[in-house]
Each structure stands twice: as structure tokens, then as C-alpha cells.
Amino acid sequence: MKNERIFLSRPHMGGTEISYIDDAFEKNWIAPLGENVTEFENDVKSYVNMSHAVALSSGTAAIHLALIECGVQKNDVVFCSTLTFCASANPILYQSGTPVFIDSEPNSWNMSAIALKKALEKYSEQGVTPKAVIVVNLYGQSANYNEIVNLCQEYNVTLIEDAAESLGSEYEGQMSGSIGDYSIFSFNGNKIITTSGGGMLLSNNKEDIEHSLFLATQARDQAIHYQHSELGFNYRLSNISAGIGRGQMEVLPQRIERRREIFNNYQKDLSNIPGVKFQQELPNSKSNRWLTALQIDYKQSGFTVQKVIEHLAEKNIEARPVWKPMHLQPLFEKYDYIAEDNDNAKALFENGICLPSSSDMSNEQQEKVIKEIKLLTQ
Ligand SMILES: *Cc1c(COP(=O)(O)O)cnc(C)c1O
């Protein structure tokens, strides 16, 4: 037990998940259909205050379907936050669209409204309106939506909110995942709650969500024989997985509270190290603090994030760099990138680190992480 591995973010069951799974077994609803799926959709949509939802096999699938509902086709331009996990951007390529990556702002680390404005101006001069803007809420922190929503309205662009990491976060009184025209969540194993793998697409547009459900279940036309007039997918969440999700929704408030507490402990104990700067919460917003993320300027601290990651790894502690921006990825580097003035996202990547943030991490384990980091300052 003493040297048990300390994970970045691992599943944390509440206890009731199993009863929903038992129920599915009793009723033999083992298919991607049944009460758990419907109730899980109801739980999430009422929690975030969106009218319609479809539970899916992943967050990636949810982004893919959102892009299809936006009408993204070959060569259509889609803007996307550059500082994110590849799953935000990959579905643009599934549709043979053209991604354009947008820089971060230094405080929230999320899409810079300044860079977004620059991009909208540049493309509108060429007569191009993006089919959608995918805005990511990184590590739980909401993007700065006031300006982003205004820009989207001004240029008539659909907003897809990638809230994969920010379930339960708030922005100016609005729940994360209720701001975009479409929003998506992920219930992958590393997220704040998990279904062992899953996602959800939400919108206030009933027809679009009904159509997404149709596409997610192989696009079967209304006929007794198997007839198809649209290209469908096998993207539905299973009733077993949804049962885990129902149990997890019951403990979400405690998970958020604990992750915020973990963040605050790190901040209290590490922010006096020179060059250390934690990801900031925007005014009037509340992050679920899915992962504690910070920057370490090695010129001031005397050690790099790589050094921290290596040192912690030796102690069986998992820490990670922040996402490598999409415009720096071999897969995406040929696409356009709009930076603020300096490349903020690149700087965040170079100096950024995520510390172990699992909600079931003990205080002793967190003290160990903090102690090991402090050793590097000597
Ligand atoms: C996890 C994640 C996704 C994808 O979710 P999956 O359920 O793993 O497909 C998308 N965007 C971001 C920002 C994520 O962190």
C-alpha cells in the first residue's frame, strides 16, 4: 500500500453503479437500449440544463455527430482550440473538413477571443464562413464565452462546446455544456465521472438530437426491411455503461468538491515556488478542477516540467505535460493556425504540467506529491 501508484486521474466509483447494472441484467437489457440509457440522458440534461441529449459510445463520437449536424462536408472550414486533446479536432478530418486552429489566452488557457476575432476577419475577407467553432473548456475551466458567443453571433457561426473535461463547471451562472449550440461530454475512464467509456451530445434543438440518435444507430429508415438512405454509425452507449453513468451522476457534486480541494492544496503549498503559476479561474466562473494544471517557468524555478515529471515517475507518481497543441502535431501542422501575438498555446505546452488529481487520492498521497516537488527546489 505504501508505494501504491498515484495516478493522474482514475475512475472513482460511488457504490450504487452496480445496482443499475444488476437491474439491466435482471431485465436482460444488455443492449444499447433500455432504462439506464434514457435515465442517464435525463440526469445529464437536467443537470446541465439542456433540453435534449443522446448518449454515445464516446465524446469523440459526440463531436463527430455535432459536426454532421452543422453540415460539415469536404473542405468546409471548422475552427478549433489548438490547446486540446486530439479528439476535439480529429472528427473534422473524419468529415474531410479543414481545421483552422486558434490560440489560447494566457489566464484561462482556453480559446483567445482576440485570436478568434483575427481568424474570423481573415476568413471573412476571403468570403469563407466556418461551419462551426469548437471551443474547449480545458481541465475543467470554462472558456471566456461572453466574447466568443458575441463573435459567433456577429459572424453567424455555430458554436460547439467541447465540455469533455468540464462537467459540473460553471460560467457566469450557466452550467458548462449549456452554452454552445451543441455541447459534448466524455465519460472516458480518466474524466471526472466515467461510464468506462462513453460520451453525450446535447442541444436545445430537438430535431438535431433526434437525427443524431438516428445516425448513431446505423441510420435505419422506417421500414421492416433494412433500408438506409443516409450514412450511419454504431455510436450508441450500452445500457450497462449507462448504468455506471447513473450511479456516477449521484456522486458528481462530491467529486467536484474533492477535485477543487486537491487543487487548493497544491496551490497553497506550491504557489510560493518562483515561476509557478496555476491555471486561473475566470471571474464569475467555477471550474470542476478536473486536473490541477500549472506552469513552471524554469528560468525562475531552476527546474523544468520534464524534470518534475521524471522525478515523480521515479516515485511511482503519474504527472503529465499539458496537451500538445494541435498546430504542433505532425497530423495537423499543415493547417492554418491563428495566434494572438505570441504563440500562447506553445508557451503553455512548454511550461505546463498536470498533477495527480484523482478524487480518491488520499491526503497522505497528495502530501507525498507535494513533498517530492518541493525537493526539487533545494
Ligand atoms: C476526453 C476528451 C475528448 C474525447 O472524449 P472520448 O470520450 O475519450 O472520446 C474530447 N475532447 C477533450 C478536450 C477531451 O479531454
Short mmCIF file of C-alpha atoms and ligand atoms in Angstrom, two decimals:
data_model
loop_
_atom_site.label_atom_id
_atom_site.label_comp_id
_atom_site.label_asym_id
_atom_site.label_seq_id
_atom_site.Cartn_x
_atom_site.Cartn_y
_atom_site.Cartn_z
CA MET A 1 0.00 0.00 0.00
CA LYS A 2 2.78 2.37 0.94
CA ASN A 3 4.24 2.80 -2.52
CA GLU A 4 0.93 2.37 -4.36
CA ARG A 5 1.00 4.18 -7.70
CA ILE A 6 -0.52 7.64 -7.61
CA PHE A 7 -2.48 8.18 -10.83
CA LEU A 8 -3.20 11.37 -12.71
CA SER A 9 -6.94 10.72 -12.78
CA ARG A 10 -8.52 7.37 -12.23
CA PRO A 11 -12.08 6.03 -12.02
CA HIS A 12 -13.78 6.53 -8.66
CA MET A 13 -17.00 4.59 -8.18
CA GLY A 14 -19.64 5.75 -5.73
CA GLY A 15 -21.16 2.36 -4.93
CA THR A 16 -24.63 2.46 -6.47
CA GLU A 17 -23.38 1.93 -10.04
CA ILE A 18 -23.58 -1.84 -9.57
CA SER A 19 -27.28 -1.74 -8.67
CA TYR A 20 -28.11 -0.13 -12.03
CA ILE A 21 -26.05 -2.80 -13.78
CA ASP A 22 -27.79 -5.56 -11.79
CA ASP A 23 -31.11 -4.09 -12.84
CA ALA A 24 -30.06 -4.22 -16.50
CA PHE A 25 -29.06 -7.86 -16.08
CA GLU A 26 -32.33 -8.74 -14.36
CA LYS A 27 -34.33 -7.22 -17.20
CA ASN A 28 -31.86 -8.57 -19.78
CA TRP A 29 -31.43 -5.06 -21.20
CA ILE A 30 -27.82 -5.67 -22.17
CA ALA A 31 -28.29 -3.85 -25.46
CA PRO A 32 -27.59 -0.18 -26.20
CA LEU A 33 -31.18 0.41 -25.28
CA GLY A 34 -33.08 0.48 -22.02
CA GLU A 35 -33.97 2.44 -18.96
CA ASN A 36 -30.39 3.23 -17.92
CA VAL A 37 -29.65 4.95 -21.24
CA THR A 38 -32.81 7.05 -21.09
CA GLU A 39 -32.40 7.92 -17.41
CA PHE A 40 -28.71 8.75 -17.80
CA GLU A 41 -29.61 11.15 -20.61
CA ASN A 42 -32.30 12.68 -18.39
CA ASP A 43 -29.88 13.01 -15.45
CA VAL A 44 -27.23 14.80 -17.51
CA LYS A 45 -29.51 17.08 -19.49
CA SER A 46 -31.43 18.24 -16.43
CA TYR A 47 -28.15 18.73 -14.53
CA VAL A 48 -26.67 20.99 -17.21
CA ASN A 49 -29.97 22.49 -18.28
CA MET A 50 -30.14 21.44 -21.93
CA SER A 51 -33.40 20.14 -23.42
CA HIS A 52 -32.16 17.21 -25.49
CA ALA A 53 -29.40 14.65 -25.22
CA VAL A 54 -28.18 11.47 -26.85
CA ALA A 55 -25.83 9.09 -25.01
CA LEU A 56 -22.99 7.81 -27.19
CA SER A 57 -20.03 5.46 -27.13
CA SER A 58 -17.52 8.32 -26.74
CA GLY A 59 -17.03 12.06 -26.58
CA THR A 60 -15.27 11.81 -29.93
CA ALA A 61 -18.43 10.33 -31.47
CA ALA A 62 -20.40 13.23 -29.99
CA ILE A 63 -18.13 15.79 -31.67
CA HIS A 64 -18.36 13.89 -34.93
CA LEU A 65 -22.17 13.93 -34.86
CA ALA A 66 -22.22 17.62 -33.86
CA LEU A 67 -20.13 18.43 -36.95
CA ILE A 68 -22.51 16.43 -39.14
CA GLU A 69 -25.47 18.34 -37.68
CA CYS A 70 -23.61 21.56 -38.53
CA GLY A 71 -23.43 20.30 -42.12
CA VAL A 72 -19.63 19.97 -42.25
CA GLN A 73 -18.56 18.42 -45.53
CA LYS A 74 -15.43 18.09 -47.62
CA ASN A 75 -13.19 21.19 -47.45
CA ASP A 76 -15.51 23.07 -45.08
CA VAL A 77 -13.57 25.19 -42.61
CA VAL A 78 -14.00 24.46 -38.89
CA PHE A 79 -12.22 26.49 -36.20
CA CYS A 80 -10.95 24.63 -33.14
CA SER A 81 -8.99 25.43 -29.98
CA THR A 82 -5.39 24.39 -30.57
CA LEU A 83 -4.59 23.55 -26.95
CA THR A 84 -6.62 20.37 -26.53
CA PHE A 85 -6.66 16.61 -26.86
CA CYS A 86 -6.69 15.32 -30.45
CA ALA A 87 -10.28 14.08 -30.08
CA SER A 88 -11.53 17.68 -30.35
CA ALA A 89 -10.08 18.01 -33.85
CA ASN A 90 -9.96 14.51 -35.35
CA PRO A 91 -13.67 14.45 -36.27
CA ILE A 92 -13.08 17.47 -38.55
CA LEU A 93 -10.86 15.17 -40.61
CA TYR A 94 -13.41 12.33 -40.42
CA GLN A 95 -15.67 14.71 -42.37
CA SER A 96 -12.78 15.71 -44.69
CA GLY A 97 -13.15 19.25 -43.39
CA THR A 98 -10.35 21.77 -43.00
CA PRO A 99 -9.39 22.63 -39.42
CA VAL A 100 -8.09 26.06 -38.50
CA PHE A 101 -6.53 26.20 -35.05
CA ILE A 102 -6.99 29.08 -32.65
CA ASP A 103 -4.58 30.18 -29.92
CA SER A 104 -5.22 30.27 -26.16
CA GLU A 105 -5.45 33.22 -23.81
CA PRO A 106 -2.86 33.16 -21.01
CA ASN A 107 -5.21 33.18 -18.00
CA SER A 108 -7.83 30.52 -18.65
CA TRP A 109 -5.66 28.70 -21.22
CA ASN A 110 -8.77 28.48 -23.42
CA MET A 111 -9.58 29.92 -26.84
CA SER A 112 -8.45 33.52 -27.13
CA ALA A 113 -11.24 35.84 -28.28
CA ILE A 114 -8.53 38.07 -29.76
CA ALA A 115 -7.20 35.24 -31.93
CA LEU A 116 -10.73 34.10 -32.79
CA LYS A 117 -11.60 37.61 -33.99
CA LYS A 118 -8.44 37.72 -36.09
CA ALA A 119 -9.34 34.37 -37.65
CA LEU A 120 -12.94 35.38 -38.38
CA GLU A 121 -11.75 38.60 -40.01
CA LYS A 122 -9.13 36.82 -42.08
CA TYR A 123 -11.53 34.19 -43.37
CA SER A 124 -14.43 36.57 -43.98
CA GLU A 125 -12.11 38.65 -46.19
CA GLN A 126 -11.74 35.50 -48.29
CA GLY A 127 -15.52 35.03 -48.28
CA VAL A 128 -15.28 31.99 -46.01
CA THR A 129 -17.55 31.42 -43.01
CA PRO A 130 -16.52 28.48 -40.81
CA LYS A 131 -19.21 25.84 -40.42
CA ALA A 132 -18.50 25.68 -36.70
CA VAL A 133 -16.16 26.74 -33.91
CA ILE A 134 -15.17 24.01 -31.46
CA VAL A 135 -14.35 25.64 -28.12
CA VAL A 136 -12.72 23.50 -25.44
CA ASN A 137 -13.08 24.01 -21.67
CA LEU A 138 -9.62 22.89 -20.66
CA TYR A 139 -9.05 20.88 -17.47
CA GLY A 140 -12.49 21.96 -16.28
CA GLN A 141 -12.11 25.72 -16.74
CA SER A 142 -14.74 27.34 -18.96
CA ALA A 143 -13.62 29.39 -21.90
CA ASN A 144 -14.32 33.13 -21.89
CA TYR A 145 -17.72 32.79 -23.58
CA ASN A 146 -19.01 36.35 -23.36
CA GLU A 147 -16.75 37.49 -26.15
CA ILE A 148 -16.71 34.18 -28.01
CA VAL A 149 -20.52 33.94 -28.17
CA ASN A 150 -20.74 37.56 -29.38
CA LEU A 151 -18.23 36.86 -32.13
CA CYS A 152 -20.06 33.69 -33.17
CA GLN A 153 -23.31 35.64 -33.40
CA GLU A 154 -21.72 38.51 -35.29
CA TYR A 155 -20.24 36.15 -37.89
CA ASN A 156 -23.14 33.68 -37.80
CA VAL A 157 -21.04 30.69 -36.79
CA THR A 158 -22.32 27.67 -34.88
CA LEU A 159 -20.67 27.06 -31.50
CA ILE A 160 -19.76 23.53 -30.41
CA GLU A 161 -18.81 23.42 -26.76
CA ASP A 162 -16.29 20.65 -26.05
CA ALA A 163 -17.12 20.20 -22.37
CA ALA A 164 -15.49 16.74 -22.21
CA GLU A 165 -13.41 17.85 -19.24
CA SER A 166 -15.78 20.32 -17.59
CA LEU A 167 -18.92 18.51 -16.44
CA GLY A 168 -20.23 20.42 -13.42
CA SER A 169 -18.25 23.59 -14.03
CA GLU A 170 -20.00 26.95 -14.23
CA TYR A 171 -19.58 30.14 -16.22
CA GLU A 172 -21.47 33.29 -15.21
CA GLY A 173 -24.33 31.27 -13.75
CA GLN A 174 -24.53 28.88 -16.70
CA MET A 175 -23.59 25.23 -16.48
CA SER A 176 -20.71 24.08 -18.60
CA GLY A 177 -22.19 22.33 -21.60
CA SER A 178 -25.22 24.65 -21.79
CA ILE A 179 -23.56 27.49 -23.68
CA GLY A 180 -22.85 26.02 -27.11
CA ASP A 181 -25.44 25.40 -29.81
CA TYR A 182 -24.22 21.85 -29.33
CA SER A 183 -22.20 20.57 -26.45
CA ILE A 184 -20.44 17.33 -25.73
CA PHE A 185 -19.30 15.43 -22.65
CA SER A 186 -16.92 12.50 -22.31
CA PHE A 187 -17.23 9.70 -19.76
CA ASN A 188 -13.88 8.16 -20.58
CA GLY A 189 -12.08 6.43 -17.71
CA ASN A 190 -9.91 9.44 -16.86
CA LYS A 191 -12.69 12.06 -16.72
CA ILE A 192 -14.35 13.45 -13.58
CA ILE A 193 -17.02 10.74 -13.83
CA THR A 194 -16.87 7.72 -16.10
CA THR A 195 -19.02 5.08 -17.74
CA SER A 196 -15.79 3.16 -18.53
CA GLY A 197 -16.08 4.77 -21.97
CA GLY A 198 -18.86 6.95 -23.29
CA GLY A 199 -20.00 10.39 -24.30
CA MET A 200 -23.03 12.57 -24.81
CA LEU A 201 -24.23 15.13 -27.31
CA LEU A 202 -26.63 17.83 -26.08
CA SER A 203 -28.56 20.63 -27.71
CA ASN A 204 -31.77 22.59 -27.35
CA ASN A 205 -32.59 21.63 -30.93
CA LYS A 206 -34.89 18.61 -30.77
CA GLU A 207 -34.71 17.66 -34.46
CA ASP A 208 -30.93 17.64 -34.48
CA ILE A 209 -30.67 15.38 -31.44
CA GLU A 210 -33.31 13.05 -32.88
CA HIS A 211 -31.35 12.97 -36.12
CA SER A 212 -28.11 12.28 -34.22
CA LEU A 213 -29.79 9.34 -32.47
CA PHE A 214 -30.83 8.06 -35.89
CA LEU A 215 -27.27 8.39 -37.24
CA ALA A 216 -25.80 6.81 -34.09
CA THR A 217 -27.90 3.68 -34.60
CA GLN A 218 -26.89 2.93 -38.21
CA ALA A 219 -29.42 5.29 -39.82
CA ARG A 220 -32.16 2.73 -40.29
CA ASP A 221 -35.09 4.15 -42.22
CA GLN A 222 -38.65 3.47 -41.04
CA ALA A 223 -39.20 0.14 -42.78
CA ILE A 224 -39.47 -3.51 -41.81
CA HIS A 225 -36.66 -4.48 -44.16
CA TYR A 226 -33.21 -2.97 -43.60
CA GLN A 227 -33.22 0.23 -45.62
CA HIS A 228 -30.72 3.07 -45.46
CA SER A 229 -30.65 6.41 -47.21
CA GLU A 230 -28.04 8.11 -45.02
CA LEU A 231 -24.60 7.08 -43.80
CA GLY A 232 -24.95 5.93 -40.20
CA PHE A 233 -22.66 4.90 -37.37
CA ASN A 234 -22.63 2.45 -34.50
CA TYR A 235 -22.17 5.11 -31.82
CA ARG A 236 -24.78 4.35 -29.14
CA LEU A 237 -23.91 3.88 -25.45
CA SER A 238 -24.75 0.49 -23.96
CA ASN A 239 -27.34 0.14 -21.23
CA ILE A 240 -24.67 -1.41 -18.97
CA SER A 241 -22.33 1.56 -19.35
CA ALA A 242 -25.21 3.99 -18.87
CA GLY A 243 -25.94 2.23 -15.56
CA ILE A 244 -22.47 3.18 -14.37
CA GLY A 245 -23.21 6.73 -15.51
CA ARG A 246 -26.41 6.93 -13.43
CA GLY A 247 -24.52 5.91 -10.31
CA GLN A 248 -21.72 8.35 -11.10
CA MET A 249 -24.12 11.28 -11.53
CA GLU A 250 -25.24 10.75 -7.92
CA VAL A 251 -21.71 11.45 -6.64
CA LEU A 252 -20.68 14.15 -9.13
CA PRO A 253 -21.05 17.03 -6.59
CA GLN A 254 -18.69 15.25 -4.16
CA ARG A 255 -16.23 14.55 -6.99
CA ILE A 256 -16.12 18.23 -7.90
CA GLU A 257 -15.72 19.29 -4.29
CA ARG A 258 -12.81 16.90 -3.79
CA ARG A 259 -11.02 17.88 -7.01
CA ARG A 260 -11.32 21.54 -6.07
CA GLU A 261 -9.92 20.76 -2.64
CA ILE A 262 -6.98 18.95 -4.25
CA PHE A 263 -6.32 21.96 -6.48
CA ASN A 264 -6.44 24.32 -3.50
CA ASN A 265 -3.99 22.17 -1.53
CA TYR A 266 -1.50 22.22 -4.39
CA GLN A 267 -1.94 25.94 -4.88
CA LYS A 268 -1.47 26.68 -1.18
CA ASP A 269 1.71 24.62 -0.93
CA LEU A 270 3.37 25.22 -4.29
CA SER A 271 2.50 28.72 -5.45
CA ASN A 272 5.34 30.31 -3.49
CA ILE A 273 7.90 28.49 -5.68
CA PRO A 274 9.31 31.16 -8.02
CA GLY A 275 7.98 30.82 -11.58
CA VAL A 276 4.98 28.68 -10.62
CA LYS A 277 1.61 29.88 -11.91
CA PHE A 278 -1.63 27.90 -11.65
CA GLN A 279 -4.35 27.86 -14.33
CA GLN A 280 -6.68 30.66 -13.32
CA GLU A 281 -10.41 30.65 -12.84
CA LEU A 282 -12.10 33.40 -14.82
CA PRO A 283 -14.19 35.85 -12.75
CA ASN A 284 -17.73 34.54 -12.13
CA SER A 285 -16.76 31.06 -13.16
CA LYS A 286 -16.22 27.86 -11.23
CA SER A 287 -14.01 25.08 -12.53
CA ASN A 288 -14.55 21.46 -11.58
CA ARG A 289 -10.72 21.36 -11.42
CA TRP A 290 -10.72 18.04 -13.26
CA LEU A 291 -6.93 18.26 -13.37
CA THR A 292 -4.71 20.61 -11.41
CA ALA A 293 -2.71 22.36 -14.14
CA LEU A 294 0.10 24.87 -13.69
CA GLN A 295 3.02 26.44 -15.45
CA ILE A 296 6.60 26.30 -14.23
CA ASP A 297 8.97 28.87 -15.68
CA TYR A 298 12.31 27.08 -15.35
CA LYS A 299 14.25 30.33 -15.56
CA GLN A 300 12.73 31.33 -12.23
CA SER A 301 12.25 27.93 -10.61
CA GLY A 302 15.52 26.36 -11.71
CA PHE A 303 13.82 23.15 -12.87
CA THR A 304 11.73 22.20 -15.88
CA VAL A 305 8.37 20.44 -16.09
CA GLN A 306 10.18 17.47 -17.68
CA LYS A 307 12.34 17.26 -14.57
CA VAL A 308 9.25 17.19 -12.34
CA ILE A 309 7.58 14.51 -14.46
CA GLU A 310 10.72 12.34 -14.44
CA HIS A 311 11.31 12.78 -10.74
CA LEU A 312 7.70 11.93 -9.85
CA ALA A 313 7.77 8.91 -12.20
CA GLU A 314 10.70 7.54 -10.20
CA LYS A 315 8.50 7.75 -7.13
CA ASN A 316 5.65 5.92 -8.88
CA ILE A 317 3.65 9.12 -9.29
CA GLU A 318 1.97 9.96 -12.60
CA ALA A 319 2.18 13.57 -13.80
CA ARG A 320 1.79 14.69 -17.43
CA PRO A 321 2.64 17.63 -19.65
CA VAL A 322 -0.37 19.66 -20.79
CA TRP A 323 -1.85 18.69 -24.16
CA LYS A 324 0.49 19.28 -27.06
CA PRO A 325 -1.24 21.90 -29.23
CA MET A 326 -2.80 20.65 -32.45
CA HIS A 327 -0.89 23.11 -34.66
CA LEU A 328 2.35 21.47 -33.45
CA GLN A 329 1.18 17.94 -34.23
CA PRO A 330 2.57 16.17 -37.31
CA LEU A 331 -1.01 15.22 -38.24
CA PHE A 332 -2.21 18.83 -38.26
CA GLU A 333 0.81 21.06 -38.87
CA LYS A 334 -0.11 21.78 -42.49
CA TYR A 335 -3.32 23.53 -41.42
CA ASP A 336 -3.67 27.22 -40.64
CA TYR A 337 -3.06 28.48 -37.13
CA ILE A 338 -4.05 31.88 -35.79
CA ALA A 339 -2.05 33.03 -32.76
CA GLU A 340 -2.70 36.06 -30.56
CA ASP A 341 0.61 37.94 -30.91
CA ASN A 342 2.91 35.46 -29.29
CA ASP A 343 2.11 31.79 -29.55
CA ASN A 344 0.50 31.44 -26.08
CA ALA A 345 -0.53 27.82 -26.61
CA LYS A 346 3.04 26.81 -27.39
CA ALA A 347 4.31 28.52 -24.24
CA LEU A 348 1.61 26.82 -22.15
CA PHE A 349 2.66 23.49 -23.60
CA GLU A 350 6.35 24.07 -22.95
CA ASN A 351 5.87 25.11 -19.32
CA GLY A 352 2.65 23.32 -18.43
CA ILE A 353 2.14 20.31 -16.20
CA CYS A 354 -0.83 18.38 -14.81
CA LEU A 355 -0.50 16.91 -11.33
CA PRO A 356 -2.27 13.85 -9.90
CA SER A 357 -5.87 14.89 -9.29
CA SER A 358 -7.88 11.70 -8.74
CA SER A 359 -10.80 12.32 -6.42
CA ASP A 360 -9.93 9.19 -4.43
CA MET A 361 -6.36 10.29 -3.82
CA SER A 362 -5.72 10.43 -0.07
CA ASN A 363 -4.33 13.50 1.72
CA GLU A 364 -1.20 11.46 2.53
CA GLN A 365 -0.71 10.70 -1.16
CA GLN A 366 -1.10 14.35 -2.09
CA GLU A 367 1.35 15.37 0.64
CA LYS A 368 3.83 12.93 -0.85
CA VAL A 369 3.45 14.52 -4.32
CA ILE A 370 3.93 17.98 -2.85
CA LYS A 371 6.94 16.90 -0.81
CA GLU A 372 8.63 15.38 -3.86
CA ILE A 373 8.11 18.53 -5.93
CA LYS A 374 9.48 20.70 -3.13
CA LEU A 375 12.61 18.55 -3.01
CA LEU A 376 13.46 19.84 -6.49
CA THR A 377 13.61 23.42 -5.23
CA GLN A 378 16.56 22.66 -2.92
C1 LIG B 1 -11.50 13.20 -23.41
C2 LIG B 1 -11.70 14.29 -24.36
C3 LIG B 1 -12.43 14.13 -25.55
C4 LIG B 1 -12.88 12.81 -26.10
O1 LIG B 1 -13.61 12.01 -25.35
P1 LIG B 1 -13.61 10.42 -25.55
O2 LIG B 1 -14.80 10.03 -24.74
O3 LIG B 1 -12.32 9.92 -24.98
O4 LIG B 1 -13.78 10.12 -26.98
C5 LIG B 1 -12.67 15.24 -26.35
N1 LIG B 1 -12.19 16.44 -26.02
C6 LIG B 1 -11.46 16.64 -24.91
C7 LIG B 1 -10.99 18.01 -24.62
C8 LIG B 1 -11.17 15.57 -24.06
O5 LIG B 1 -10.42 15.78 -22.98
#
